[in-house]
PDB file of C-alpha atoms in Angstrom:
ATOM      1  CA  MET A 285      17.300  34.595 -40.286  1.00 61.00           C
ATOM      2  CA  ASP A 286      14.477  33.717 -41.821  1.00 77.00           C
ATOM      3  CA  PRO A 287      11.359  33.557 -39.029  1.00 81.00           C
ATOM      4  CA  HIS A 288      10.157  30.081 -37.999  1.00 87.00           C
ATOM      5  CA  LEU A 289       6.901  28.702 -38.634  1.00 89.00           C
ATOM      6  CA  ARG A 290       6.628  29.017 -35.058  1.00 89.00           C
ATOM      7  CA  ASP A 291       7.148  32.444 -35.221  1.00 91.00           C
ATOM      8  CA  LEU A 292       4.138  32.835 -38.019  1.00 94.00           C
ATOM      9  CA  ARG A 293       2.272  30.682 -35.653  1.00 93.00           C
ATOM     10  CA  TYR A 294       2.380  32.944 -33.192  1.00 94.00           C
ATOM     11  CA  PHE A 295       1.826  36.167 -35.276  1.00 95.00           C
ATOM     12  CA  VAL A 296      -1.245  34.724 -37.213  1.00 95.00           C
ATOM     13  CA  ALA A 297      -2.657  33.973 -33.588  1.00 94.00           C
ATOM     14  CA  VAL A 298      -2.292  37.275 -32.565  1.00 95.00           C
ATOM     15  CA  ALA A 299      -3.492  38.825 -35.562  1.00 95.00           C
ATOM     16  CA  GLU A 300      -6.861  36.826 -35.619  1.00 95.00           C
ATOM     17  CA  GLU A 301      -7.036  37.920 -31.961  1.00 93.00           C
ATOM     18  CA  LEU A 302      -6.135  41.558 -31.857  1.00 94.00           C
ATOM     19  CA  HIS A 303      -5.055  40.342 -27.891  1.00 93.00           C
ATOM     20  CA  PHE A 304      -1.932  39.011 -26.488  1.00 92.00           C
ATOM     21  CA  THR A 305      -3.153  37.369 -23.530  1.00 91.00           C
ATOM     22  CA  ASN A 306      -6.672  35.642 -25.907  1.00 92.00           C
ATOM     23  CA  ALA A 307      -3.363  34.777 -28.305  1.00 92.00           C
ATOM     24  CA  ALA A 308      -0.980  33.732 -25.493  1.00 90.00           C
ATOM     25  CA  GLN A 309      -4.259  31.099 -24.568  1.00 90.00           C
ATOM     26  CA  ARG A 310      -5.346  29.718 -27.927  1.00 87.00           C
ATOM     27  CA  LEU A 311      -1.523  29.021 -28.104  1.00 87.00           C
ATOM     28  CA  HIS A 312      -1.054  27.202 -24.513  1.00 84.00           C
ATOM     29  CA  ILE A 313       2.017  29.738 -23.621  1.00 86.00           C
ATOM     30  CA  ALA A 314       2.545  32.310 -21.675  1.00 88.00           C
ATOM     31  CA  GLN A 315       1.404  36.010 -22.481  1.00 89.00           C
ATOM     32  CA  PRO A 316       4.994  37.434 -21.845  1.00 91.00           C
ATOM     33  CA  THR A 317       6.764  35.132 -24.065  1.00 90.00           C
ATOM     34  CA  LEU A 318       4.313  35.167 -26.543  1.00 92.00           C
ATOM     35  CA  SER A 319       4.738  39.294 -26.701  1.00 92.00           C
ATOM     36  CA  ARG A 320       9.081  38.246 -26.734  1.00 92.00           C
ATOM     37  CA  GLN A 321       8.782  36.604 -29.437  1.00 92.00           C
ATOM     38  CA  ILE A 322       6.340  39.375 -31.038  1.00 94.00           C
ATOM     39  CA  ARG A 323       9.130  41.593 -30.820  1.00 93.00           C
ATOM     40  CA  GLN A 324      11.749  39.568 -31.911  1.00 93.00           C
ATOM     41  CA  LEU A 325       9.838  38.947 -34.860  1.00 94.00           C
ATOM     42  CA  GLU A 326       9.642  42.076 -35.677  1.00 94.00           C
ATOM     43  CA  ARG A 327      13.367  43.547 -35.012  1.00 92.00           C
ATOM     44  CA  GLN A 328      13.759  40.239 -37.847  1.00 92.00           C
ATOM     45  CA  LEU A 329      11.697  41.204 -40.496  1.00 93.00           C
ATOM     46  CA  ASP A 330      13.008  45.444 -39.942  1.00 93.00           C
ATOM     47  CA  VAL A 331       9.370  46.165 -39.476  1.00 94.00           C
ATOM     48  CA  VAL A 332       6.315  46.976 -36.994  1.00 95.00           C
ATOM     49  CA  LEU A 333       3.600  44.890 -37.423  1.00 95.00           C
ATOM     50  CA  PHE A 334       1.495  45.870 -34.757  1.00 94.00           C
ATOM     51  CA  ASP A 335       0.047  49.167 -33.124  1.00 92.00           C
ATOM     52  CA  ARG A 336      -0.376  48.986 -29.620  1.00 89.00           C
ATOM     53  CA  ASN A 337      -1.358  50.712 -26.806  1.00 84.00           C
ATOM     54  CA  GLN A 338      -2.757  49.975 -23.023  1.00 77.00           C
ATOM     55  CA  ARG A 339      -6.596  49.725 -24.839  1.00 83.00           C
ATOM     56  CA  SER A 340      -6.340  48.113 -27.910  1.00 89.00           C
ATOM     57  CA  VAL A 341      -3.979  45.939 -30.659  1.00 93.00           C
ATOM     58  CA  ALA A 342      -4.472  46.421 -34.290  1.00 94.00           C
ATOM     59  CA  LEU A 343      -2.121  45.011 -37.609  1.00 95.00           C
ATOM     60  CA  THR A 344      -0.021  47.674 -38.994  1.00 95.00           C
ATOM     61  CA  VAL A 345       0.234  48.107 -43.138  1.00 95.00           C
ATOM     62  CA  ALA A 346       2.798  45.421 -42.853  1.00 94.00           C
ATOM     63  CA  GLY A 347       1.191  43.709 -40.010  1.00 94.00           C
ATOM     64  CA  LYS A 348      -1.713  42.684 -43.387  1.00 95.00           C
ATOM     65  CA  GLU A 349       0.829  41.559 -45.528  1.00 94.00           C
ATOM     66  CA  LEU A 350       2.958  39.831 -43.636  1.00 95.00           C
ATOM     67  CA  LEU A 351      -1.118  37.893 -42.389  1.00 95.00           C
ATOM     68  CA  GLU A 352      -1.554  36.927 -46.024  1.00 94.00           C
ATOM     69  CA  GLY A 353       1.276  35.321 -46.801  1.00 94.00           C
ATOM     70  CA  ALA A 354       1.878  33.833 -43.307  1.00 94.00           C
ATOM     71  CA  ARG A 355      -1.581  32.313 -43.783  1.00 94.00           C
ATOM     72  CA  LYS A 356      -0.231  30.165 -47.147  1.00 94.00           C
ATOM     73  CA  ILE A 357       2.869  29.106 -45.752  1.00 93.00           C
ATOM     74  CA  LEU A 358       1.513  28.015 -42.951  1.00 92.00           C
ATOM     75  CA  GLU A 359      -1.504  26.288 -44.942  1.00 91.00           C
ATOM     76  CA  LEU A 360       1.237  24.984 -47.535  1.00 91.00           C
ATOM     77  CA  TRP A 361       3.289  23.431 -44.703  1.00 88.00           C
ATOM     78  CA  GLU A 362       0.191  21.569 -43.095  1.00 84.00           C
ATOM     79  CA  VAL A 363      -0.651  20.290 -46.258  1.00 82.00           C
ATOM     80  CA  THR A 364       2.940  19.269 -46.947  1.00 81.00           C
ATOM     81  CA  ASN A 365       3.422  17.651 -43.197  1.00 76.00           C
ATOM     82  CA  VAL A 366       0.327  15.680 -43.732  1.00 69.00           C
ATOM     83  CA  SER A 367       2.038  13.731 -47.173  1.00 68.00           C
ATOM     84  CA  LEU A 368       5.358  13.480 -45.525  1.00 67.00           C
ATOM     85  CA  GLN A 369       3.800  12.069 -42.782  1.00 62.00           C
ATOM     86  CA  GLU A 370       1.654   9.127 -44.628  1.00 60.00           C
ATOM     87  CA  ALA A 371       4.689   8.668 -47.004  1.00 56.00           C
ATOM     88  CA  GLY A 372       6.642   7.960 -44.075  1.00 56.00           C
ATOM     89  CA  GLU A 373       3.958   5.967 -42.498  1.00 61.00           C
ATOM     90  CA  VAL A 374       5.640   6.355 -39.055  1.00 77.00           C
ATOM     91  CA  LEU A 375       3.217   7.386 -36.649  1.00 82.00           C
ATOM     92  CA  ARG A 376       4.620   9.192 -33.084  1.00 86.00           C
ATOM     93  CA  VAL A 377       2.948   7.658 -29.759  1.00 87.00           C
ATOM     94  CA  GLY A 378       3.015   9.633 -26.389  1.00 88.00           C
ATOM     95  CA  ILE A 379       3.544   7.036 -23.477  1.00 86.00           C
ATOM     96  CA  GLN A 380       4.214   7.884 -19.933  1.00 79.00           C
ATOM     97  CA  SER A 381       6.849   5.480 -17.967  1.00 63.00           C
ATOM     98  CA  ALA A 382       5.893   2.112 -18.682  1.00 57.00           C
ATOM     99  CA  LEU A 383       2.125   3.014 -19.934  1.00 51.00           C
ATOM    100  CA  GLY A 384       1.522   1.176 -22.380  1.00 49.00           C
ATOM    101  CA  ARG A 385       4.561  -0.506 -23.207  1.00 50.00           C
ATOM    102  CA  GLY A 386       2.703  -3.678 -23.345  1.00 59.00           C
ATOM    103  CA  LEU A 387       0.560  -2.884 -25.937  1.00 66.00           C
ATOM    104  CA  ILE A 388       3.114  -0.911 -28.882  1.00 69.00           C
ATOM    105  CA  ASN A 389       3.835  -4.285 -30.222  1.00 70.00           C
ATOM    106  CA  ASP A 390      -0.166  -5.147 -30.373  1.00 69.00           C
ATOM    107  CA  LEU A 391      -1.006  -1.921 -32.207  1.00 70.00           C
ATOM    108  CA  GLU A 392       1.879  -1.752 -34.312  1.00 70.00           C
ATOM    109  CA  SER A 393       0.751  -5.125 -35.852  1.00 68.00           C
ATOM    110  CA  ALA A 394      -2.981  -4.157 -35.564  1.00 64.00           C
ATOM    111  CA  SER A 395      -2.479  -0.504 -37.099  1.00 65.00           C
ATOM    112  CA  GLY A 396      -0.367  -1.951 -40.182  1.00 65.00           C
ATOM    113  CA  HIS A 397       2.242   0.700 -39.132  1.00 70.00           C
ATOM    114  CA  ARG A 398       5.606   1.637 -37.810  1.00 75.00           C
ATOM    115  CA  LEU A 399       5.542   3.335 -34.236  1.00 80.00           C
ATOM    116  CA  ALA A 400       8.001   5.479 -32.985  1.00 81.00           C
ATOM    117  CA  LEU A 401       7.288   6.088 -28.971  1.00 82.00           C
ATOM    118  CA  HIS A 402       7.947   9.660 -26.981  1.00 83.00           C
ATOM    119  CA  ALA A 403       8.205   9.343 -23.260  1.00 82.00           C
ATOM    120  CA  ALA A 404       6.313  11.868 -22.319  1.00 82.00           C
ATOM    121  CA  SER A 405       6.810  13.102 -18.596  1.00 79.00           C
ATOM    122  CA  TRP A 406       3.360  13.000 -15.923  1.00 82.00           C
ATOM    123  CA  THR A 407       3.323  16.866 -16.055  1.00 83.00           C
ATOM    124  CA  ASP A 408       2.083  16.397 -19.602  1.00 86.00           C
ATOM    125  CA  PRO A 409      -1.161  14.894 -19.563  1.00 86.00           C
ATOM    126  CA  SER A 410      -1.841  14.923 -23.034  1.00 89.00           C
ATOM    127  CA  SER A 411       1.019  12.338 -23.071  1.00 89.00           C
ATOM    128  CA  GLY A 412       3.067  14.812 -25.912  1.00 89.00           C
ATOM    129  CA  LEU A 413      -0.593  15.596 -27.734  1.00 91.00           C
ATOM    130  CA  ALA A 414      -0.763  19.073 -27.018  1.00 87.00           C
ATOM    131  CA  GLY A 415       2.602  20.474 -27.543  1.00 85.00           C
ATOM    132  CA  ARG A 416       2.167  18.377 -31.137  1.00 86.00           C
ATOM    133  CA  GLN A 417       5.359  15.524 -30.381  1.00 87.00           C
ATOM    134  CA  ALA A 418       2.970  13.018 -30.105  1.00 90.00           C
ATOM    135  CA  ASP A 419       0.281  12.412 -33.070  1.00 89.00           C
ATOM    136  CA  LEU A 420      -1.188   9.862 -30.948  1.00 89.00           C
ATOM    137  CA  SER A 421      -1.007   8.762 -27.456  1.00 89.00           C
ATOM    138  CA  LEU A 422      -1.875   6.037 -25.188  1.00 88.00           C
ATOM    139  CA  VAL A 423      -3.441   7.589 -21.795  1.00 88.00           C
ATOM    140  CA  TRP A 424      -5.672   7.040 -19.096  1.00 88.00           C
ATOM    141  CA  LEU A 425      -9.015   9.441 -19.501  1.00 90.00           C
ATOM    142  CA  PRO A 426      -9.841  11.636 -18.836  1.00 90.00           C
ATOM    143  CA  LEU A 427      -8.227  13.653 -21.009  1.00 87.00           C
ATOM    144  CA  PRO A 428      -7.385  17.392 -20.452  1.00 81.00           C
ATOM    145  CA  ASP A 429      -9.488  20.049 -22.567  1.00 83.00           C
ATOM    146  CA  PRO A 430     -11.939  16.954 -23.677  1.00 83.00           C
ATOM    147  CA  ASN A 431     -12.843  18.818 -26.438  1.00 88.00           C
ATOM    148  CA  ARG A 432      -9.487  19.125 -28.193  1.00 91.00           C
ATOM    149  CA  TYR A 433      -8.854  15.509 -28.542  1.00 93.00           C
ATOM    150  CA  ARG A 434     -10.676  12.220 -29.975  1.00 91.00           C
ATOM    151  CA  TRP A 435     -10.624   8.854 -28.820  1.00 90.00           C
ATOM    152  CA  GLN A 436     -10.703   5.679 -28.945  1.00 87.00           C
ATOM    153  CA  VAL A 437     -11.100   3.228 -25.619  1.00 88.00           C
ATOM    154  CA  LEU A 438      -8.960  -0.048 -25.632  1.00 85.00           C
ATOM    155  CA  ARG A 439     -10.243  -1.336 -22.625  1.00 86.00           C
ATOM    156  CA  THR A 440     -11.273  -1.012 -19.003  1.00 92.00           C
ATOM    157  CA  GLU A 441      -9.874  -2.157 -15.677  1.00 93.00           C
ATOM    158  CA  PRO A 442     -10.282  -1.812 -11.429  1.00 96.00           C
ATOM    159  CA  ARG A 443      -8.289   0.109 -10.055  1.00 97.00           C
ATOM    160  CA  TRP A 444      -6.173  -0.663  -6.888  1.00 97.00           C
ATOM    161  CA  VAL A 445      -4.264   0.155  -4.491  1.00 97.00           C
ATOM    162  CA  LEU A 446      -0.143   0.450  -3.296  1.00 96.00           C
ATOM    163  CA  LEU A 447       0.341   0.484   0.092  1.00 95.00           C
ATOM    164  CA  PRO A 448       2.685  -0.998   2.621  1.00 96.00           C
ATOM    165  CA  GLU A 449       2.941  -4.721   3.696  1.00 94.00           C
ATOM    166  CA  ASN A 450       2.554  -3.786   7.318  1.00 94.00           C
ATOM    167  CA  HIS A 451      -0.877  -0.974   6.627  1.00 95.00           C
ATOM    168  CA  PRO A 452      -3.457  -2.419   8.817  1.00 95.00           C
ATOM    169  CA  LEU A 453      -5.191  -2.782   5.434  1.00 96.00           C
ATOM    170  CA  ALA A 454      -2.924  -4.731   3.815  1.00 94.00           C
ATOM    171  CA  ASP A 455      -4.455  -8.175   5.004  1.00 93.00           C
ATOM    172  CA  GLN A 456      -7.781  -7.265   3.384  1.00 94.00           C
ATOM    173  CA  GLU A 457      -8.582  -9.157   0.066  1.00 94.00           C
ATOM    174  CA  SER A 458     -10.083  -5.600  -1.382  1.00 95.00           C
ATOM    175  CA  ILE A 459     -10.361  -2.708  -0.044  1.00 97.00           C
ATOM    176  CA  GLU A 460     -13.432  -0.424   0.272  1.00 97.00           C
ATOM    177  CA  PHE A 461     -12.774   2.922  -0.462  1.00 97.00           C
ATOM    178  CA  ALA A 462     -14.562   4.815   2.161  1.00 96.00           C
ATOM    179  CA  ASP A 463     -11.952   2.825   4.228  1.00 96.00           C
ATOM    180  CA  LEU A 464      -8.971   4.675   2.679  1.00 96.00           C
ATOM    181  CA  LEU A 465     -10.405   8.457   2.688  1.00 96.00           C
ATOM    182  CA  ASP A 466      -8.577   9.449   5.528  1.00 94.00           C
ATOM    183  CA  GLU A 467      -5.527   8.231   4.546  1.00 96.00           C
ATOM    184  CA  PRO A 468      -2.801  10.115   3.125  1.00 97.00           C
ATOM    185  CA  PHE A 469      -1.963   9.907  -0.779  1.00 97.00           C
ATOM    186  CA  ILE A 470       0.918  10.196  -2.734  1.00 96.00           C
ATOM    187  CA  ALA A 471      -0.766  13.085  -5.798  1.00 95.00           C
ATOM    188  CA  LEU A 472       0.759  13.349  -9.355  1.00 93.00           C
ATOM    189  CA  PRO A 473       2.164  17.041  -9.990  1.00 90.00           C
ATOM    190  CA  THR A 474      -0.039  19.731  -9.815  1.00 89.00           C
ATOM    191  CA  GLU A 475       0.202  20.109 -13.689  1.00 87.00           C
ATOM    192  CA  ALA A 476      -1.598  16.889 -14.355  1.00 87.00           C
ATOM    193  CA  GLY A 477      -4.846  18.317 -13.438  1.00 86.00           C
ATOM    194  CA  ALA A 478      -7.771  16.470 -13.811  1.00 90.00           C
ATOM    195  CA  VAL A 479      -5.830  13.258 -14.161  1.00 89.00           C
ATOM    196  CA  ARG A 480      -4.281  13.822 -10.633  1.00 93.00           C
ATOM    197  CA  ASP A 481      -7.259  14.352  -8.824  1.00 95.00           C
ATOM    198  CA  PHE A 482      -8.568  10.622 -11.066  1.00 95.00           C
ATOM    199  CA  TRP A 483      -5.944   9.124  -9.271  1.00 95.00           C
ATOM    200  CA  LEU A 484      -6.656  10.946  -5.409  1.00 96.00           C
ATOM    201  CA  GLY A 485     -10.420   9.380  -5.723  1.00 96.00           C
ATOM    202  CA  ASN A 486     -11.657  12.480  -5.828  1.00 95.00           C
ATOM    203  CA  ASP A 487     -14.440  11.087  -7.996  1.00 94.00           C
ATOM    204  CA  ALA A 488     -15.315   9.331  -5.375  1.00 95.00           C
ATOM    205  CA  ARG A 489     -15.187  11.510  -2.600  1.00 94.00           C
ATOM    206  CA  ASN A 490     -18.213  13.629  -2.787  1.00 92.00           C
ATOM    207  CA  GLY A 491     -16.266  16.808  -2.475  1.00 90.00           C
ATOM    208  CA  ARG A 492     -14.107  15.637   0.414  1.00 93.00           C
ATOM    209  CA  GLN A 493     -10.773  16.785   0.031  1.00 94.00           C
ATOM    210  CA  PRO A 494      -7.874  14.414   0.164  1.00 95.00           C
ATOM    211  CA  LYS A 495      -5.363  13.699   2.476  1.00 96.00           C
ATOM    212  CA  ILE A 496      -1.871  14.952   0.259  1.00 96.00           C
ATOM    213  CA  GLY A 497       1.301  13.245   1.585  1.00 96.00           C
ATOM    214  CA  ALA A 498       3.641  13.327  -0.876  1.00 95.00           C
ATOM    215  CA  GLU A 499       4.050  14.230  -4.925  1.00 93.00           C
ATOM    216  CA  ALA A 500       5.706  11.911  -7.123  1.00 90.00           C
ATOM    217  CA  ALA A 501       6.730  12.738 -10.891  1.00 82.00           C
ATOM    218  CA  THR A 502       7.955   9.640 -11.943  1.00 82.00           C
ATOM    219  CA  ALA A 503       7.040   5.750 -11.130  1.00 83.00           C
ATOM    220  CA  GLU A 504      10.479   5.416  -9.197  1.00 85.00           C
ATOM    221  CA  ASP A 505       8.983   8.489  -7.128  1.00 88.00           C
ATOM    222  CA  LYS A 506       5.710   6.698  -6.221  1.00 90.00           C
ATOM    223  CA  LEU A 507       7.493   3.435  -5.366  1.00 91.00           C
ATOM    224  CA  GLU A 508       9.874   5.416  -2.627  1.00 93.00           C
ATOM    225  CA  ALA A 509       7.059   7.566  -1.411  1.00 94.00           C
ATOM    226  CA  VAL A 510       4.628   4.735  -0.417  1.00 95.00           C
ATOM    227  CA  SER A 511       7.780   2.686   1.098  1.00 93.00           C
ATOM    228  CA  LEU A 512       8.797   5.706   3.131  1.00 94.00           C
ATOM    229  CA  GLY A 513       5.342   5.391   4.419  1.00 94.00           C
ATOM    230  CA  LEU A 514       4.502   8.772   3.430  1.00 96.00           C
ATOM    231  CA  GLY A 515       1.180   8.022   1.287  1.00 96.00           C
ATOM    232  CA  VAL A 516      -0.724   5.053  -0.472  1.00 97.00           C
ATOM    233  CA  CYS A 517      -1.559   5.375  -4.177  1.00 96.00           C
ATOM    234  CA  LEU A 518      -4.388   4.171  -6.864  1.00 96.00           C
ATOM    235  CA  LEU A 519      -2.813   1.999  -9.695  1.00 93.00           C
ATOM    236  CA  ALA A 520      -4.411   0.716 -13.011  1.00 93.00           C
ATOM    237  CA  GLU A 521      -4.559  -3.604 -12.085  1.00 93.00           C
ATOM    238  CA  ASN A 522      -2.708  -4.229 -15.100  1.00 88.00           C
ATOM    239  CA  ASN A 523      -0.299  -1.533 -14.076  1.00 87.00           C
ATOM    240  CA  VAL A 524       0.566  -3.541 -10.702  1.00 90.00           C
ATOM    241  CA  PRO A 525       3.415  -5.545 -11.929  1.00 87.00           C
ATOM    242  CA  MET A 526       5.239  -2.265 -12.651  1.00 83.00           C
ATOM    243  CA  TYR A 527       5.141  -1.741  -8.971  1.00 86.00           C
ATOM    244  CA  ARG A 528       6.283  -4.369  -7.618  1.00 85.00           C
ATOM    245  CA  TRP A 529       8.553  -3.586  -4.439  1.00 87.00           C
ATOM    246  CA  PRO A 530      10.019  -5.606  -1.490  1.00 91.00           C
ATOM    247  CA  GLY A 531       7.959  -4.087   1.254  1.00 93.00           C
ATOM    248  CA  LEU A 532       5.027  -2.883  -1.033  1.00 95.00           C
ATOM    249  CA  THR A 533       1.533  -4.788  -1.753  1.00 95.00           C
ATOM    250  CA  ALA A 534      -1.125  -4.067  -4.205  1.00 96.00           C
ATOM    251  CA  ARG A 535      -4.923  -4.783  -3.589  1.00 96.00           C
ATOM    252  CA  PRO A 536      -8.124  -4.035  -5.726  1.00 97.00           C
ATOM    253  CA  VAL A 537     -10.398  -1.479  -4.691  1.00 97.00           C
ATOM    254  CA  THR A 538     -13.798  -1.534  -4.636  1.00 96.00           C
ATOM    255  CA  GLY A 539     -16.206   1.563  -4.375  1.00 95.00           C
ATOM    256  CA  LEU A 540     -14.775   3.027  -7.502  1.00 95.00           C
ATOM    257  CA  ALA A 541     -15.131   3.654 -10.803  1.00 95.00           C
ATOM    258  CA  PRO A 542     -13.418   1.704 -13.618  1.00 96.00           C
ATOM    259  CA  CYS A 543     -10.196   3.643 -15.475  1.00 94.00           C
ATOM    260  CA  GLU A 544     -10.019   3.159 -19.204  1.00 91.00           C
ATOM    261  CA  LEU A 545      -7.038   3.274 -21.108  1.00 89.00           C
ATOM    262  CA  ALA A 546      -7.804   5.111 -24.628  1.00 88.00           C
ATOM    263  CA  VAL A 547      -5.604   6.026 -27.837  1.00 88.00           C
ATOM    264  CA  ALA A 548      -6.263   9.242 -28.074  1.00 92.00           C
ATOM    265  CA  TRP A 549      -5.305  12.074 -31.335  1.00 93.00           C
ATOM    266  CA  ARG A 550      -6.239  15.845 -32.053  1.00 92.00           C
ATOM    267  CA  ALA A 551      -9.436  16.583 -33.161  1.00 91.00           C
ATOM    268  CA  ASP A 552      -8.077  18.566 -35.580  1.00 88.00           C
ATOM    269  CA  ASP A 553      -5.852  15.949 -36.900  1.00 87.00           C
ATOM    270  CA  ASN A 554      -8.319  14.408 -39.601  1.00 83.00           C
ATOM    271  CA  ARG A 555      -5.316  12.686 -41.577  1.00 80.00           C
ATOM    272  CA  PRO A 556      -6.337   9.199 -42.528  1.00 81.00           C
ATOM    273  CA  THR A 557      -3.718   7.664 -41.070  1.00 80.00           C
ATOM    274  CA  ILE A 558      -4.887   8.833 -37.369  1.00 84.00           C
ATOM    275  CA  LEU A 559      -8.303   7.264 -38.175  1.00 80.00           C
ATOM    276  CA  GLU A 560      -7.195   4.364 -39.645  1.00 80.00           C
ATOM    277  CA  PHE A 561      -5.176   4.182 -36.967  1.00 79.00           C
ATOM    278  CA  ALA A 562      -7.710   4.052 -34.582  1.00 74.00           C
ATOM    279  CA  GLY A 563      -9.831   2.172 -36.722  1.00 73.00           C
ATOM    280  CA  ARG A 564      -7.065  -1.161 -36.753  1.00 72.00           C
ATOM    281  CA  ALA A 565      -6.219  -0.753 -33.384  1.00 67.00           C
ATOM    282  CA  ALA A 566     -10.005  -1.239 -32.160  1.00 61.00           C
ATOM    283  CA  ASP A 567      -9.738  -4.158 -34.140  1.00 64.00           C
ATOM    284  CA  GLY A 568      -6.576  -5.928 -33.437  1.00 54.00           C
ATOM    285  CA  GLY A 569      -8.559  -7.605 -30.353  1.00 42.00           C
ATOM    286  CA  PHE A 570      -9.365  -4.722 -28.300  1.00 43.00           C
ATOM    287  CA  SER A 571     -12.523  -3.819 -27.048  1.00 40.00           C
ATOM    288  CA  ALA A 572     -13.114  -0.654 -27.814  1.00 39.00           C
ATOM    289  CA  GLN A 573     -15.626   2.358 -27.931  1.00 40.00           C
ATOM    290  CA  THR A 574     -15.299   5.891 -29.628  1.00 37.00           C
ATOM    291  CA  GLN A 575     -15.806   8.634 -27.693  1.00 41.00           C
ATOM    292  CA  THR A 576     -16.420  12.400 -28.330  1.00 37.00           C
ATOM    293  CA  GLN A 577     -17.559  13.517 -24.565  1.00 36.00           C
ATOM    294  CA  THR A 578     -15.672  14.001 -21.635  1.00 33.00           C
ATOM    295  CA  PRO A 579     -14.886  10.843 -19.920  1.00 34.00           C
ATOM    296  CA  GLN A 580     -15.289   9.635 -16.841  1.00 34.00           C
ATOM    297  CA  SER A 581     -11.505   8.455 -15.633  1.00 32.00           C
ATOM    298  CA  SER A 582      -7.959   9.161 -16.509  1.00 34.00           C
ATOM    299  CA  VAL A 583      -3.845   8.366 -15.577  1.00 37.00           C
ATOM    300  CA  ALA A 584      -1.300   6.933 -13.458  1.00 47.00           C
TER     301      ALA A 584
END
């Protein structure tokens, strides 16, 4: 069997880093997985690509030959892939649960491109960008590894809290976040990182640790956990209708910074179609502002 492009990418990363751990971090995979893939590539090609010992990694003569060819192959594929994407005019847009579904038709009309949806898990705060399953994504800021991404804010909205109707605070028109500090919260999975922190309100806790009543991997899990009285959870205002459920209610929260919904893409993706999409999305009736620094908000 011929090597896959993925195998060549893995090989080039190790060849350039000459360090398996650093290469694994660069590729966002586990180091044992990378080592296993390189050994499999060597067996497949019937050559030794690296001289390894406990202190160093070096390219063999065969490894140097493959590095030159692999770079050319990957470069050619990238050029070809860009041409295919532009010719097809189909952009893959990552979303989480029902987040952003109401915007898709508007974005499609504003951008002039056909869109294909990639449904992402809450364990992936990049909504498919990190693994290249999506060309763009609709996300609540902040993004993980902000230097790897660019984004354009589409709208800003307040954060609300979802809680049982019989909760002592439920009869208030709005709720101060200070009154929620001792409440147990329903948290996103730990893999969500900064996004999890944001929707726990950690940006307004002054270092005070939240109480975690339960974790939720889906919107349905959130609804069930709040219904069972395991905790409350923060929501974006426009997502409140998604969480209508018998026995539950939502209230605006004061004392919290608003959240920002953005269209994001990888910083190394300079395809004209991607940049054009972001620009047209901004002109399509949304209030947008291009961001290149770490944002102050994230995903619900």
